[in-house]
Every structure is written in structure tokens, then in C-alpha cells.
Amino acid sequence: METPLPYPIPLLIAHAPKAERNWHRLCWRIDDIMVRTALGAREGAVAAIRLAWWEEALTAVDAPPPADPLLIQWRACDPDADARAAVEAIAGAWRMLLDPAPMSAADWQAFAEGRGALFAMIARQAGNEALARAGAVWALWDAARRDPNRQRAQGAFTAAGAQEVAGLRPATIRPKPLGLATAMALDDIKAGCLPDGRFTPGQYLRLLRRTLFS
């Protein structure tokens, strides 16, 4: 049985173009597996091995996929070189968090750019500067939201606040789910409100308002 995706991701997927929803769901699920692998393991060495396994399985070109439903779906989509590169970037970002040493500002920036590649992968738009910036902001905000290590979560949130967000307009980011995700991150960043992992009624109402008027 698949592990349910955390909110608000299912709501974001619902706003994807119908023909692209399976792709969106698949991309979000790949990132979620890496999140849970990196943040849920008791031993960093074990998490590193699991991340390496997923990265290798997702980026292989010729070898038949292991008998895993997600990998079978992934191969069926025939991911291109940009998608495979994004997987490598996302896996590499989460590996950084397995190092017990504190993350520097440069480390957080590298994490943001690596994990933020998820947005380009979902949109199939490698090299899109606005998507890259939005993805970096969201990557840090979501890491702060989901990391049970609250000291590290604060580091991610501080790094999110240091991102260049001037001129970043969520309503112009397409596909729409990525704009909505960016808007949620910016709301908390601008308010200086460290997210605690819950999807609150207030967040739901803000998301609903944006889906109606953006």
C-alpha cells in the first residue's frame, strides 16, 4: 500500500491539468520517499544507502526496473535526461542533511537549489529561472515544515528567509500547483512564522482563496 502524500500535496495535485496529474503525483511521491528516507531513519548510514538505491533505480536507463510500482510507473513515463538529473539533484540535497555537522548558509543554498529541482521536473521546464527560484524557496520552507529536528528546521527556515523573493509572483508560476505551493511558502516566510508540520485551517483557507482567484 502506498504511503499517503502529506497535505497540502494532494490538494495541489488536484489543481494540475488533468492530463498531467499522474506525472505530478509521481514526482511528488519521489520527493516524499526521499524526505521520509532522510528524516525518518535512525542511522544516517542506513538512510544514505537507501537514498543511493532510489537514486540509482530512478536514474538507470537500460536496466529493467526493480519490481516496485513507483519505479514501474516512472519508467513507463520514459523520463528524459533532465528528469533524471533532477532526481540526482534531489537525492544529493537530502544526503546533505545526513551529515551530523551543522549546515552553513552555503550548505542550505546548495540544498535549496538541489531539492528545488523538483519544480522543474514537475513542470518539465529545465532552465526556467522563475521555477528554480520558486523551487528553492519552497524546498527550504517544506524542509522546515517537515523536519522533526527543530533546530535544523529553524536553519532551513532562516535560509528560506534569505532567498531573493523580490519579483517572485506565485500567480504567474505555471503549472498552477507550483504557484500555489510557492504562495504558501511565501506567506509563512513573510510572516516570519516557522511552520510546524501541520496543515492548519488558516493555510487551507488561504490556499482555497488562491485557487479561486489566481
mmCIF file with all atom_site columns, C-alpha atoms in Angstrom:
data_model
loop_
_atom_site.group_PDB
_atom_site.id
_atom_site.type_symbol
_atom_site.label_atom_id
_atom_site.label_alt_id
_atom_site.label_comp_id
_atom_site.label_asym_id
_atom_site.label_entity_id
_atom_site.label_seq_id
_atom_site.pdbx_PDB_ins_code
_atom_site.Cartn_x
_atom_site.Cartn_y
_atom_site.Cartn_z
_atom_site.occupancy
_atom_site.B_iso_or_equiv
_atom_site.pdbx_formal_charge
_atom_site.auth_seq_id
_atom_site.auth_comp_id
_atom_site.auth_asym_id
_atom_site.auth_atom_id
_atom_site.pdbx_PDB_model_num
ATOM 1   C CA . MET A 1 1   ? 0.000   0.000  0.000   1.00 0.00 ? 1   MET A CA 1
ATOM 2   C CA . GLU A 1 2   ? 1.293   3.453  -0.912  1.00 0.00 ? 2   GLU A CA 1
ATOM 3   C CA . THR A 1 3   ? 2.014   5.888  1.891   1.00 0.00 ? 3   THR A CA 1
ATOM 4   C CA . PRO A 1 4   ? -0.418  8.810  1.558   1.00 0.00 ? 4   PRO A CA 1
ATOM 5   C CA . LEU A 1 5   ? 1.188   12.018 0.427   1.00 0.00 ? 5   LEU A CA 1
ATOM 6   C CA . PRO A 1 6   ? 1.203   14.707 3.133   1.00 0.00 ? 6   PRO A CA 1
ATOM 7   C CA . TYR A 1 7   ? -1.095  17.691 2.846   1.00 0.00 ? 7   TYR A CA 1
ATOM 8   C CA . PRO A 1 8   ? -1.247  20.010 1.021   1.00 0.00 ? 8   PRO A CA 1
ATOM 9   C CA . ILE A 1 9   ? 0.254   17.954 -1.829  1.00 0.00 ? 9   ILE A CA 1
ATOM 10  C CA . PRO A 1 10  ? -2.980  16.063 -2.678  1.00 0.00 ? 10  PRO A CA 1
ATOM 11  C CA . LEU A 1 11  ? -4.758  19.413 -2.955  1.00 0.00 ? 11  LEU A CA 1
ATOM 12  C CA . LEU A 1 12  ? -2.030  20.748 -5.220  1.00 0.00 ? 12  LEU A CA 1
ATOM 13  C CA . ILE A 1 13  ? -2.245  17.709 -7.482  1.00 0.00 ? 13  ILE A CA 1
ATOM 14  C CA . ALA A 1 14  ? -5.994  18.268 -7.807  1.00 0.00 ? 14  ALA A CA 1
ATOM 15  C CA . HIS A 1 15  ? -5.223  21.619 -9.476  1.00 0.00 ? 15  HIS A CA 1
ATOM 16  C CA . ALA A 1 16  ? -2.832  20.155 -12.040 1.00 0.00 ? 16  ALA A CA 1
ATOM 17  C CA . PRO A 1 17  ? -4.006  19.804 -15.638 1.00 0.00 ? 17  PRO A CA 1
ATOM 18  C CA . LYS A 1 18  ? -5.900  16.535 -15.816 1.00 0.00 ? 18  LYS A CA 1
ATOM 19  C CA . ALA A 1 19  ? -3.551  15.019 -18.377 1.00 0.00 ? 19  ALA A CA 1
ATOM 20  C CA . GLU A 1 20  ? -0.551  15.825 -16.140 1.00 0.00 ? 20  GLU A CA 1
ATOM 21  C CA . ARG A 1 21  ? -1.873  14.699 -12.751 1.00 0.00 ? 21  ARG A CA 1
ATOM 22  C CA . ASN A 1 22  ? -0.256  11.278 -12.829 1.00 0.00 ? 22  ASN A CA 1
ATOM 23  C CA . TRP A 1 23  ? 3.103   12.860 -13.635 1.00 0.00 ? 23  TRP A CA 1
ATOM 24  C CA . HIS A 1 24  ? 2.715   15.435 -10.861 1.00 0.00 ? 24  HIS A CA 1
ATOM 25  C CA . ARG A 1 25  ? 1.753   12.735 -8.370  1.00 0.00 ? 25  ARG A CA 1
ATOM 26  C CA . LEU A 1 26  ? 4.715   10.603 -9.395  1.00 0.00 ? 26  LEU A CA 1
ATOM 27  C CA . CYS A 1 27  ? 7.184   13.479 -8.978  1.00 0.00 ? 27  CYS A CA 1
ATOM 28  C CA . TRP A 1 28  ? 5.788   14.474 -5.589  1.00 0.00 ? 28  TRP A CA 1
ATOM 29  C CA . ARG A 1 29  ? 5.924   10.838 -4.469  1.00 0.00 ? 29  ARG A CA 1
ATOM 30  C CA . ILE A 1 30  ? 9.589   10.521 -5.452  1.00 0.00 ? 30  ILE A CA 1
ATOM 31  C CA . ASP A 1 31  ? 10.445  13.581 -3.383  1.00 0.00 ? 31  ASP A CA 1
ATOM 32  C CA . ASP A 1 32  ? 8.323   12.325 -0.482  1.00 0.00 ? 32  ASP A CA 1
ATOM 33  C CA . ILE A 1 33  ? 10.155  8.988  -0.434  1.00 0.00 ? 33  ILE A CA 1
ATOM 34  C CA . MET A 1 34  ? 13.448  10.845 -0.155  1.00 0.00 ? 34  MET A CA 1
ATOM 35  C CA . VAL A 1 35  ? 12.070  13.127 2.568   1.00 0.00 ? 35  VAL A CA 1
ATOM 36  C CA . ARG A 1 36  ? 10.959  10.168 4.654   1.00 0.00 ? 36  ARG A CA 1
ATOM 37  C CA . THR A 1 37  ? 14.193  8.309  3.990   1.00 0.00 ? 37  THR A CA 1
ATOM 38  C CA . ALA A 1 38  ? 16.392  11.210 5.074   1.00 0.00 ? 38  ALA A CA 1
ATOM 39  C CA . LEU A 1 39  ? 14.335  12.478 8.005   1.00 0.00 ? 39  LEU A CA 1
ATOM 40  C CA . GLY A 1 40  ? 12.897  9.219  9.292   1.00 0.00 ? 40  GLY A CA 1
ATOM 41  C CA . ALA A 1 41  ? 15.974  6.998  9.592   1.00 0.00 ? 41  ALA A CA 1
ATOM 42  C CA . ARG A 1 42  ? 17.617  6.490  12.958  1.00 0.00 ? 42  ARG A CA 1
ATOM 43  C CA . GLU A 1 43  ? 21.026  5.965  11.373  1.00 0.00 ? 43  GLU A CA 1
ATOM 44  C CA . GLY A 1 44  ? 22.441  8.246  8.726   1.00 0.00 ? 44  GLY A CA 1
ATOM 45  C CA . ALA A 1 45  ? 24.418  5.417  7.115   1.00 0.00 ? 45  ALA A CA 1
ATOM 46  C CA . VAL A 1 46  ? 21.241  3.406  6.551   1.00 0.00 ? 46  VAL A CA 1
ATOM 47  C CA . ALA A 1 47  ? 19.459  6.434  5.097   1.00 0.00 ? 47  ALA A CA 1
ATOM 48  C CA . ALA A 1 48  ? 22.409  7.098  2.778   1.00 0.00 ? 48  ALA A CA 1
ATOM 49  C CA . ILE A 1 49  ? 22.239  3.553  1.424   1.00 0.00 ? 49  ILE A CA 1
ATOM 50  C CA . ARG A 1 50  ? 18.504  3.836  0.816   1.00 0.00 ? 50  ARG A CA 1
ATOM 51  C CA . LEU A 1 51  ? 18.853  7.192  -0.910  1.00 0.00 ? 51  LEU A CA 1
ATOM 52  C CA . ALA A 1 52  ? 21.585  5.775  -3.121  1.00 0.00 ? 52  ALA A CA 1
ATOM 53  C CA . TRP A 1 53  ? 19.367  2.824  -4.028  1.00 0.00 ? 53  TRP A CA 1
ATOM 54  C CA . TRP A 1 54  ? 16.470  5.067  -5.033  1.00 0.00 ? 54  TRP A CA 1
ATOM 55  C CA . GLU A 1 55  ? 18.741  7.405  -6.960  1.00 0.00 ? 55  GLU A CA 1
ATOM 56  C CA . GLU A 1 56  ? 20.324  4.550  -8.908  1.00 0.00 ? 56  GLU A CA 1
ATOM 57  C CA . ALA A 1 57  ? 16.982  2.878  -9.620  1.00 0.00 ? 57  ALA A CA 1
ATOM 58  C CA . LEU A 1 58  ? 15.380  6.133  -10.793 1.00 0.00 ? 58  LEU A CA 1
ATOM 59  C CA . THR A 1 59  ? 18.252  7.276  -12.989 1.00 0.00 ? 59  THR A CA 1
ATOM 60  C CA . ALA A 1 60  ? 19.111  3.957  -14.653 1.00 0.00 ? 60  ALA A CA 1
ATOM 61  C CA . VAL A 1 61  ? 18.473  3.994  -18.387 1.00 0.00 ? 61  VAL A CA 1
ATOM 62  C CA . ASP A 1 62  ? 18.774  0.456  -19.722 1.00 0.00 ? 62  ASP A CA 1
ATOM 63  C CA . ALA A 1 63  ? 18.425  -1.871 -16.733 1.00 0.00 ? 63  ALA A CA 1
ATOM 64  C CA . PRO A 1 64  ? 14.914  -3.233 -16.103 1.00 0.00 ? 64  PRO A CA 1
ATOM 65  C CA . PRO A 1 65  ? 13.254  -1.529 -13.124 1.00 0.00 ? 65  PRO A CA 1
ATOM 66  C CA . PRO A 1 66  ? 13.012  -3.399 -9.826  1.00 0.00 ? 66  PRO A CA 1
ATOM 67  C CA . ALA A 1 67  ? 9.547   -4.770 -9.099  1.00 0.00 ? 67  ALA A CA 1
ATOM 68  C CA . ASP A 1 68  ? 8.368   -1.611 -7.381  1.00 0.00 ? 68  ASP A CA 1
ATOM 69  C CA . PRO A 1 69  ? 5.125   0.083  -8.504  1.00 0.00 ? 69  PRO A CA 1
ATOM 70  C CA . LEU A 1 70  ? 6.617   3.575  -8.380  1.00 0.00 ? 70  LEU A CA 1
ATOM 71  C CA . LEU A 1 71  ? 9.655   2.582  -10.414 1.00 0.00 ? 71  LEU A CA 1
ATOM 72  C CA . ILE A 1 72  ? 7.497   0.795  -12.960 1.00 0.00 ? 72  ILE A CA 1
ATOM 73  C CA . GLN A 1 73  ? 5.369   3.933  -13.345 1.00 0.00 ? 73  GLN A CA 1
ATOM 74  C CA . TRP A 1 74  ? 8.482   6.076  -13.606 1.00 0.00 ? 74  TRP A CA 1
ATOM 75  C CA . ARG A 1 75  ? 9.984   4.001  -16.404 1.00 0.00 ? 75  ARG A CA 1
ATOM 76  C CA . ALA A 1 76  ? 6.631   3.902  -18.189 1.00 0.00 ? 76  ALA A CA 1
ATOM 77  C CA . CYS A 1 77  ? 6.789   7.705  -18.383 1.00 0.00 ? 77  CYS A CA 1
ATOM 78  C CA . ASP A 1 78  ? 10.148  7.430  -20.169 1.00 0.00 ? 78  ASP A CA 1
ATOM 79  C CA . PRO A 1 79  ? 11.846  10.196 -18.117 1.00 0.00 ? 79  PRO A CA 1
ATOM 80  C CA . ASP A 1 80  ? 14.316  12.250 -20.111 1.00 0.00 ? 80  ASP A CA 1
ATOM 81  C CA . ALA A 1 81  ? 17.837  13.322 -19.132 1.00 0.00 ? 81  ALA A CA 1
ATOM 82  C CA . ASP A 1 82  ? 16.540  16.481 -17.424 1.00 0.00 ? 82  ASP A CA 1
ATOM 83  C CA . ALA A 1 83  ? 14.190  14.451 -15.208 1.00 0.00 ? 83  ALA A CA 1
ATOM 84  C CA . ARG A 1 84  ? 16.958  12.035 -14.266 1.00 0.00 ? 84  ARG A CA 1
ATOM 85  C CA . ALA A 1 85  ? 19.277  14.953 -13.487 1.00 0.00 ? 85  ALA A CA 1
ATOM 86  C CA . ALA A 1 86  ? 16.581  16.428 -11.245 1.00 0.00 ? 86  ALA A CA 1
ATOM 87  C CA . VAL A 1 87  ? 16.331  13.134 -9.344  1.00 0.00 ? 87  VAL A CA 1
ATOM 88  C CA . GLU A 1 88  ? 20.095  13.191 -8.796  1.00 0.00 ? 88  GLU A CA 1
ATOM 89  C CA . ALA A 1 89  ? 19.890  16.776 -7.526  1.00 0.00 ? 89  ALA A CA 1
ATOM 90  C CA . ILE A 1 90  ? 17.045  15.980 -5.131  1.00 0.00 ? 90  ILE A CA 1
ATOM 91  C CA . ALA A 1 91  ? 18.791  12.889 -3.752  1.00 0.00 ? 91  ALA A CA 1
ATOM 92  C CA . GLY A 1 92  ? 22.024  14.825 -3.358  1.00 0.00 ? 92  GLY A CA 1
ATOM 93  C CA . ALA A 1 93  ? 20.234  17.562 -1.434  1.00 0.00 ? 93  ALA A CA 1
ATOM 94  C CA . TRP A 1 94  ? 18.743  15.129 1.063   1.00 0.00 ? 94  TRP A CA 1
ATOM 95  C CA . ARG A 1 95  ? 22.110  13.421 1.500   1.00 0.00 ? 95  ARG A CA 1
ATOM 96  C CA . MET A 1 96  ? 23.449  16.717 2.792   1.00 0.00 ? 96  MET A CA 1
ATOM 97  C CA . LEU A 1 97  ? 21.122  16.526 5.773   1.00 0.00 ? 97  LEU A CA 1
ATOM 98  C CA . LEU A 1 98  ? 22.568  13.174 6.815   1.00 0.00 ? 98  LEU A CA 1
ATOM 99  C CA . ASP A 1 99  ? 25.844  14.844 7.786   1.00 0.00 ? 99  ASP A CA 1
ATOM 100 C CA . PRO A 1 100 ? 25.731  15.455 11.560  1.00 0.00 ? 100 PRO A CA 1
ATOM 101 C CA . ALA A 1 101 ? 27.716  18.677 11.158  1.00 0.00 ? 101 ALA A CA 1
ATOM 102 C CA . PRO A 1 102 ? 25.644  21.891 11.250  1.00 0.00 ? 102 PRO A CA 1
ATOM 103 C CA . MET A 1 103 ? 24.553  23.243 7.880   1.00 0.00 ? 103 MET A CA 1
ATOM 104 C CA . SER A 1 104 ? 26.171  26.510 6.802   1.00 0.00 ? 104 SER A CA 1
ATOM 105 C CA . ALA A 1 105 ? 24.393  29.186 4.780   1.00 0.00 ? 105 ALA A CA 1
ATOM 106 C CA . ALA A 1 106 ? 26.178  27.869 1.678   1.00 0.00 ? 106 ALA A CA 1
ATOM 107 C CA . ASP A 1 107 ? 25.041  24.336 2.517   1.00 0.00 ? 107 ASP A CA 1
ATOM 108 C CA . TRP A 1 108 ? 21.429  25.441 2.790   1.00 0.00 ? 108 TRP A CA 1
ATOM 109 C CA . GLN A 1 109 ? 21.682  27.245 -0.534  1.00 0.00 ? 109 GLN A CA 1
ATOM 110 C CA . ALA A 1 110 ? 23.027  24.110 -2.182  1.00 0.00 ? 110 ALA A CA 1
ATOM 111 C CA . PHE A 1 111 ? 20.215  22.102 -0.579  1.00 0.00 ? 111 PHE A CA 1
ATOM 112 C CA . ALA A 1 112 ? 17.615  24.598 -1.818  1.00 0.00 ? 112 ALA A CA 1
ATOM 113 C CA . GLU A 1 113 ? 18.885  24.504 -5.388  1.00 0.00 ? 113 GLU A CA 1
ATOM 114 C CA . GLY A 1 114 ? 19.165  20.717 -5.395  1.00 0.00 ? 114 GLY A CA 1
ATOM 115 C CA . ARG A 1 115 ? 15.799  19.861 -3.925  1.00 0.00 ? 115 ARG A CA 1
ATOM 116 C CA . GLY A 1 116 ? 14.197  22.784 -5.728  1.00 0.00 ? 116 GLY A CA 1
ATOM 117 C CA . ALA A 1 117 ? 14.878  20.937 -8.989  1.00 0.00 ? 117 ALA A CA 1
ATOM 118 C CA . LEU A 1 118 ? 11.622  19.136 -8.193  1.00 0.00 ? 118 LEU A CA 1
ATOM 119 C CA . PHE A 1 119 ? 9.689   22.118 -9.588  1.00 0.00 ? 119 PHE A CA 1
ATOM 120 C CA . ALA A 1 120 ? 11.496  21.993 -12.932 1.00 0.00 ? 120 ALA A CA 1
ATOM 121 C CA . MET A 1 121 ? 10.951  18.243 -13.071 1.00 0.00 ? 121 MET A CA 1
ATOM 122 C CA . ILE A 1 122 ? 7.224   18.567 -12.445 1.00 0.00 ? 122 ILE A CA 1
ATOM 123 C CA . ALA A 1 123 ? 6.874   21.373 -14.982 1.00 0.00 ? 123 ALA A CA 1
ATOM 124 C CA . ARG A 1 124 ? 9.235   19.705 -17.495 1.00 0.00 ? 124 ARG A CA 1
ATOM 125 C CA . GLN A 1 125 ? 10.959  23.074 -17.850 1.00 0.00 ? 125 GLN A CA 1
ATOM 126 C CA . ALA A 1 126 ? 14.653  22.730 -17.108 1.00 0.00 ? 126 ALA A CA 1
ATOM 127 C CA . GLY A 1 127 ? 16.453  26.068 -17.077 1.00 0.00 ? 127 GLY A CA 1
ATOM 128 C CA . ASN A 1 128 ? 13.409  28.161 -16.115 1.00 0.00 ? 128 ASN A CA 1
ATOM 129 C CA . GLU A 1 129 ? 14.807  30.787 -13.724 1.00 0.00 ? 129 GLU A CA 1
ATOM 130 C CA . ALA A 1 130 ? 11.483  31.650 -12.055 1.00 0.00 ? 130 ALA A CA 1
ATOM 131 C CA . LEU A 1 131 ? 10.761  27.973 -11.390 1.00 0.00 ? 131 LEU A CA 1
ATOM 132 C CA . ALA A 1 132 ? 14.262  27.490 -9.996  1.00 0.00 ? 132 ALA A CA 1
ATOM 133 C CA . ARG A 1 133 ? 13.836  30.398 -7.575  1.00 0.00 ? 133 ARG A CA 1
ATOM 134 C CA . ALA A 1 134 ? 10.370  29.283 -6.540  1.00 0.00 ? 134 ALA A CA 1
ATOM 135 C CA . GLY A 1 135 ? 11.553  25.711 -6.103  1.00 0.00 ? 135 GLY A CA 1
ATOM 136 C CA . ALA A 1 136 ? 14.423  26.817 -3.871  1.00 0.00 ? 136 ALA A CA 1
ATOM 137 C CA . VAL A 1 137 ? 12.114  28.839 -1.623  1.00 0.00 ? 137 VAL A CA 1
ATOM 138 C CA . TRP A 1 138 ? 9.611   26.017 -1.353  1.00 0.00 ? 138 TRP A CA 1
ATOM 139 C CA . ALA A 1 139 ? 12.325  23.393 -0.754  1.00 0.00 ? 139 ALA A CA 1
ATOM 140 C CA . LEU A 1 140 ? 13.591  25.221 2.328   1.00 0.00 ? 140 LEU A CA 1
ATOM 141 C CA . TRP A 1 141 ? 10.127  26.066 3.665   1.00 0.00 ? 141 TRP A CA 1
ATOM 142 C CA . ASP A 1 142 ? 8.926   22.490 3.307   1.00 0.00 ? 142 ASP A CA 1
ATOM 143 C CA . ALA A 1 143 ? 12.099  21.106 4.889   1.00 0.00 ? 143 ALA A CA 1
ATOM 144 C CA . ALA A 1 144 ? 11.488  23.396 7.864   1.00 0.00 ? 144 ALA A CA 1
ATOM 145 C CA . ARG A 1 145 ? 7.880   22.215 7.987   1.00 0.00 ? 145 ARG A CA 1
ATOM 146 C CA . ARG A 1 146 ? 8.652   18.504 7.938   1.00 0.00 ? 146 ARG A CA 1
ATOM 147 C CA . ASP A 1 147 ? 11.949  18.150 9.811   1.00 0.00 ? 147 ASP A CA 1
ATOM 148 C CA . PRO A 1 148 ? 11.422  16.804 13.367  1.00 0.00 ? 148 PRO A CA 1
ATOM 149 C CA . ASN A 1 149 ? 14.797  18.278 14.314  1.00 0.00 ? 149 ASN A CA 1
ATOM 150 C CA . ARG A 1 150 ? 13.517  21.739 15.148  1.00 0.00 ? 150 ARG A CA 1
ATOM 151 C CA . GLN A 1 151 ? 16.963  23.295 15.402  1.00 0.00 ? 151 GLN A CA 1
ATOM 152 C CA . ARG A 1 152 ? 17.736  22.195 11.862  1.00 0.00 ? 152 ARG A CA 1
ATOM 153 C CA . ALA A 1 153 ? 14.225  23.204 10.810  1.00 0.00 ? 153 ALA A CA 1
ATOM 154 C CA . GLN A 1 154 ? 14.943  26.715 12.071  1.00 0.00 ? 154 GLN A CA 1
ATOM 155 C CA . GLY A 1 155 ? 18.122  26.739 9.991   1.00 0.00 ? 155 GLY A CA 1
ATOM 156 C CA . ALA A 1 156 ? 16.138  25.810 6.889   1.00 0.00 ? 156 ALA A CA 1
ATOM 157 C CA . PHE A 1 157 ? 13.545  28.475 7.619   1.00 0.00 ? 157 PHE A CA 1
ATOM 158 C CA . THR A 1 158 ? 16.199  31.129 8.193   1.00 0.00 ? 158 THR A CA 1
ATOM 159 C CA . ALA A 1 159 ? 17.755  30.179 4.852   1.00 0.00 ? 159 ALA A CA 1
ATOM 160 C CA . ALA A 1 160 ? 14.321  30.433 3.227   1.00 0.00 ? 160 ALA A CA 1
ATOM 161 C CA . GLY A 1 161 ? 14.016  33.977 4.540   1.00 0.00 ? 161 GLY A CA 1
ATOM 162 C CA . ALA A 1 162 ? 17.372  34.829 2.990   1.00 0.00 ? 162 ALA A CA 1
ATOM 163 C CA . GLN A 1 163 ? 16.228  33.848 -0.500  1.00 0.00 ? 163 GLN A CA 1
ATOM 164 C CA . GLU A 1 164 ? 15.768  36.548 -3.112  1.00 0.00 ? 164 GLU A CA 1
ATOM 165 C CA . VAL A 1 165 ? 11.986  36.724 -3.418  1.00 0.00 ? 165 VAL A CA 1
ATOM 166 C CA . ALA A 1 166 ? 11.618  40.206 -4.887  1.00 0.00 ? 166 ALA A CA 1
ATOM 167 C CA . GLY A 1 167 ? 9.658   39.930 -8.098  1.00 0.00 ? 167 GLY A CA 1
ATOM 168 C CA . LEU A 1 168 ? 8.695   36.312 -7.416  1.00 0.00 ? 168 LEU A CA 1
ATOM 169 C CA . ARG A 1 169 ? 4.975   36.250 -8.233  1.00 0.00 ? 169 ARG A CA 1
ATOM 170 C CA . PRO A 1 170 ? 3.272   32.950 -7.414  1.00 0.00 ? 170 PRO A CA 1
ATOM 171 C CA . ALA A 1 171 ? 0.251   33.740 -9.584  1.00 0.00 ? 171 ALA A CA 1
ATOM 172 C CA . THR A 1 172 ? 2.470   33.782 -12.684 1.00 0.00 ? 172 THR A CA 1
ATOM 173 C CA . ILE A 1 173 ? 4.168   30.455 -11.969 1.00 0.00 ? 173 ILE A CA 1
ATOM 174 C CA . ARG A 1 174 ? 2.889   27.577 -14.039 1.00 0.00 ? 174 ARG A CA 1
ATOM 175 C CA . PRO A 1 175 ? 1.690   24.926 -13.732 1.00 0.00 ? 175 PRO A CA 1
ATOM 176 C CA . LYS A 1 176 ? -0.699  26.308 -11.125 1.00 0.00 ? 176 LYS A CA 1
ATOM 177 C CA . PRO A 1 177 ? 0.086   23.803 -8.315  1.00 0.00 ? 177 PRO A CA 1
ATOM 178 C CA . LEU A 1 178 ? 3.655   25.083 -8.167  1.00 0.00 ? 178 LEU A CA 1
ATOM 179 C CA . GLY A 1 179 ? 2.452   28.665 -7.904  1.00 0.00 ? 179 GLY A CA 1
ATOM 180 C CA . LEU A 1 180 ? 0.127   27.669 -5.060  1.00 0.00 ? 180 LEU A CA 1
ATOM 181 C CA . ALA A 1 181 ? 2.941   25.843 -3.263  1.00 0.00 ? 181 ALA A CA 1
ATOM 182 C CA . THR A 1 182 ? 5.195   28.886 -3.650  1.00 0.00 ? 182 THR A CA 1
ATOM 183 C CA . ALA A 1 183 ? 2.486   31.193 -2.299  1.00 0.00 ? 183 ALA A CA 1
ATOM 184 C CA . MET A 1 184 ? 2.052   29.055 0.821   1.00 0.00 ? 184 MET A CA 1
ATOM 185 C CA . ALA A 1 185 ? 5.784   29.169 1.475   1.00 0.00 ? 185 ALA A CA 1
ATOM 186 C CA . LEU A 1 186 ? 5.989   32.921 0.956   1.00 0.00 ? 186 LEU A CA 1
ATOM 187 C CA . ASP A 1 187 ? 3.065   33.545 3.330   1.00 0.00 ? 187 ASP A CA 1
ATOM 188 C CA . ASP A 1 188 ? 4.945   31.936 6.220   1.00 0.00 ? 188 ASP A CA 1
ATOM 189 C CA . ILE A 1 189 ? 8.311   33.392 5.254   1.00 0.00 ? 189 ILE A CA 1
ATOM 190 C CA . LYS A 1 190 ? 6.986   36.940 5.061   1.00 0.00 ? 190 LYS A CA 1
ATOM 191 C CA . ALA A 1 191 ? 5.174   36.490 8.385   1.00 0.00 ? 191 ALA A CA 1
ATOM 192 C CA . GLY A 1 192 ? 8.301   35.024 9.997   1.00 0.00 ? 192 GLY A CA 1
ATOM 193 C CA . CYS A 1 193 ? 6.207   32.039 11.067  1.00 0.00 ? 193 CYS A CA 1
ATOM 194 C CA . LEU A 1 194 ? 8.170   28.776 11.309  1.00 0.00 ? 194 LEU A CA 1
ATOM 195 C CA . PRO A 1 195 ? 5.815   26.033 10.066  1.00 0.00 ? 195 PRO A CA 1
ATOM 196 C CA . ASP A 1 196 ? 5.364   23.092 12.423  1.00 0.00 ? 196 ASP A CA 1
ATOM 197 C CA . GLY A 1 197 ? 4.254   20.384 10.010  1.00 0.00 ? 197 GLY A CA 1
ATOM 198 C CA . ARG A 1 198 ? 0.527   20.762 10.467  1.00 0.00 ? 198 ARG A CA 1
ATOM 199 C CA . PHE A 1 199 ? -1.742  21.862 7.657   1.00 0.00 ? 199 PHE A CA 1
ATOM 200 C CA . THR A 1 200 ? -3.895  24.355 9.524   1.00 0.00 ? 200 THR A CA 1
ATOM 201 C CA . PRO A 1 201 ? -7.398  25.615 8.713   1.00 0.00 ? 201 PRO A CA 1
ATOM 202 C CA . GLY A 1 202 ? -5.879  29.040 8.071   1.00 0.00 ? 202 GLY A CA 1
ATOM 203 C CA . GLN A 1 203 ? -3.498  27.609 5.499   1.00 0.00 ? 203 GLN A CA 1
ATOM 204 C CA . TYR A 1 204 ? -6.339  25.714 3.879   1.00 0.00 ? 204 TYR A CA 1
ATOM 205 C CA . LEU A 1 205 ? -8.432  28.874 3.592   1.00 0.00 ? 205 LEU A CA 1
ATOM 206 C CA . ARG A 1 206 ? -5.522  30.814 2.090   1.00 0.00 ? 206 ARG A CA 1
ATOM 207 C CA . LEU A 1 207 ? -4.910  28.018 -0.384  1.00 0.00 ? 207 LEU A CA 1
ATOM 208 C CA . LEU A 1 208 ? -8.609  27.879 -1.283  1.00 0.00 ? 208 LEU A CA 1
ATOM 209 C CA . ARG A 1 209 ? -8.698  31.637 -1.805  1.00 0.00 ? 209 ARG A CA 1
ATOM 210 C CA . ARG A 1 210 ? -5.728  31.465 -4.121  1.00 0.00 ? 210 ARG A CA 1
ATOM 211 C CA . THR A 1 211 ? -7.214  28.611 -6.148  1.00 0.00 ? 211 THR A CA 1
ATOM 212 C CA . LEU A 1 212 ? -10.321 30.693 -6.700  1.00 0.00 ? 212 LEU A CA 1
ATOM 213 C CA . PHE A 1 213 ? -8.709  33.998 -7.535  1.00 0.00 ? 213 PHE A CA 1
ATOM 214 C CA . SER A 1 214 ? -5.370  33.184 -9.214  1.00 0.00 ? 214 SER A CA 1
#
